[in-house]
Amino acid sequence: MITIAICVLFLAFYTLYYTSKRASLTYTFSFEKWMRNHPASTKIIGITLLLVAYILWIATFGLGSGTLFFFIALMTIGSLIVILKPLKIIKFEILILLLSLIAILEIYYS
């Protein structure tokens, strides 16, 4: 459940990052071009995904701890995206591999 919440939170921040006019953006995939051309729809999708991630964190840890973990994860993921995306270090193959490894470890140790 934590891995799903992290994935949703990453997607939420990533979509909101692509609506920024100050960010240096690269367009590897067609959905990135779509996000840049439709900022209003992208913001609605991003905010909805943020709310879904917040609900997942609350469902997992409870109201107080879920809120705390949500904001800690949001700050961590946001910082990583803002720092690593302009350097072109974030690649989807590596992200999928990393999240798969985290999901396997989460299932194994739960």
Short mmCIF file of C-alpha atoms in Angstrom, two decimals:
data_model
loop_
_atom_site.label_atom_id
_atom_site.label_comp_id
_atom_site.label_asym_id
_atom_site.label_seq_id
_atom_site.Cartn_x
_atom_site.Cartn_y
_atom_site.Cartn_z
CA MET A 1 0.00 0.00 0.00
CA ILE A 2 2.89 2.35 0.71
CA THR A 3 4.39 1.70 -2.71
CA ILE A 4 1.11 2.53 -4.40
CA ALA A 5 0.84 5.74 -2.39
CA ILE A 6 4.41 6.70 -3.36
CA CYS A 7 3.67 6.02 -7.05
CA VAL A 8 0.49 8.10 -6.97
CA LEU A 9 2.30 10.91 -5.15
CA PHE A 10 5.12 10.82 -7.71
CA LEU A 11 2.64 11.02 -10.59
CA ALA A 12 0.79 13.87 -8.90
CA PHE A 13 3.90 15.97 -8.40
CA TYR A 14 5.21 15.11 -11.86
CA THR A 15 2.00 16.28 -13.53
CA LEU A 16 1.99 19.48 -11.50
CA TYR A 17 5.68 20.01 -12.33
CA TYR A 18 4.87 19.93 -16.04
CA THR A 19 2.40 22.80 -15.66
CA SER A 20 5.18 25.09 -14.44
CA LYS A 21 6.29 27.80 -16.83
CA ARG A 22 9.68 28.22 -15.17
CA ALA A 23 10.82 24.61 -15.35
CA SER A 24 13.11 23.44 -18.13
CA LEU A 25 11.11 20.61 -19.62
CA THR A 26 12.02 17.82 -22.00
CA TYR A 27 9.43 15.91 -23.96
CA THR A 28 10.31 12.24 -24.14
CA PHE A 29 6.77 10.89 -24.26
CA SER A 30 3.62 12.14 -25.94
CA PHE A 31 1.73 12.51 -22.66
CA GLU A 32 4.35 15.05 -21.55
CA LYS A 33 3.54 17.17 -24.61
CA TRP A 34 -0.15 16.79 -23.83
CA MET A 35 0.43 17.93 -20.23
CA ARG A 36 2.29 21.02 -21.43
CA ASN A 37 -0.44 21.89 -23.97
CA HIS A 38 -3.36 21.36 -21.54
CA PRO A 39 -2.29 22.96 -18.23
CA ALA A 40 -5.80 23.33 -16.78
CA SER A 41 -6.66 19.66 -17.21
CA THR A 42 -3.23 18.64 -15.97
CA LYS A 43 -3.60 20.71 -12.80
CA ILE A 44 -6.96 19.10 -12.07
CA ILE A 45 -5.47 15.64 -12.61
CA GLY A 46 -2.46 16.49 -10.43
CA ILE A 47 -4.54 17.83 -7.55
CA THR A 48 -6.87 14.82 -7.76
CA LEU A 49 -3.88 12.48 -7.61
CA LEU A 50 -2.54 14.41 -4.59
CA LEU A 51 -5.85 13.90 -2.81
CA VAL A 52 -5.86 10.18 -3.70
CA ALA A 53 -2.30 9.83 -2.37
CA TYR A 54 -3.27 11.65 0.83
CA ILE A 55 -6.26 9.34 1.33
CA LEU A 56 -4.00 6.30 0.77
CA TRP A 57 -1.53 7.54 3.39
CA ILE A 58 -4.38 8.15 5.85
CA ALA A 59 -5.86 4.71 5.16
CA THR A 60 -2.47 3.12 5.77
CA PHE A 61 -1.26 4.98 8.87
CA GLY A 62 -4.21 6.88 10.32
CA LEU A 63 -4.94 10.61 10.35
CA GLY A 64 -1.98 12.01 12.28
CA SER A 65 0.78 9.70 11.10
CA GLY A 66 -0.62 9.54 7.57
CA THR A 67 -0.56 13.33 7.29
CA LEU A 68 3.00 13.46 8.58
CA PHE A 69 4.21 10.72 6.22
CA PHE A 70 2.34 12.32 3.31
CA PHE A 71 4.12 15.64 3.76
CA ILE A 72 7.50 14.00 4.31
CA ALA A 73 7.06 11.93 1.13
CA LEU A 74 5.78 14.97 -0.78
CA MET A 75 8.83 17.02 0.19
CA THR A 76 11.21 14.18 -0.66
CA ILE A 77 9.66 13.34 -4.01
CA GLY A 78 9.24 16.99 -4.91
CA SER A 79 12.86 17.78 -4.15
CA LEU A 80 14.07 14.81 -6.17
CA ILE A 81 11.95 15.73 -9.19
CA VAL A 82 12.98 19.39 -9.12
CA ILE A 83 16.67 18.52 -8.77
CA LEU A 84 16.96 15.44 -11.00
CA LYS A 85 14.54 16.15 -13.87
CA PRO A 86 16.54 19.06 -15.40
CA LEU A 87 19.68 16.90 -15.23
CA LYS A 88 17.81 14.17 -17.16
CA ILE A 89 18.61 11.58 -14.50
CA ILE A 90 14.99 10.52 -14.03
CA LYS A 91 14.35 7.75 -16.55
CA PHE A 92 11.21 5.67 -16.56
CA GLU A 93 13.03 2.36 -16.93
CA ILE A 94 14.99 3.03 -13.76
CA LEU A 95 11.85 4.23 -11.94
CA ILE A 96 9.90 1.12 -12.87
CA LEU A 97 12.78 -1.10 -11.76
CA LEU A 98 13.16 0.77 -8.47
CA LEU A 99 9.44 0.75 -7.68
CA SER A 100 9.21 -2.94 -8.55
CA LEU A 101 12.05 -3.69 -6.16
CA ILE A 102 10.39 -1.64 -3.42
CA ALA A 103 7.06 -3.41 -4.00
CA ILE A 104 8.71 -6.83 -3.81
CA LEU A 105 10.45 -5.88 -0.58
CA GLU A 106 7.21 -4.50 0.86
CA ILE A 107 5.32 -7.69 0.04
CA TYR A 108 8.14 -9.91 1.30
CA TYR A 109 8.48 -8.20 4.68
CA SER A 110 4.79 -7.69 5.42
#
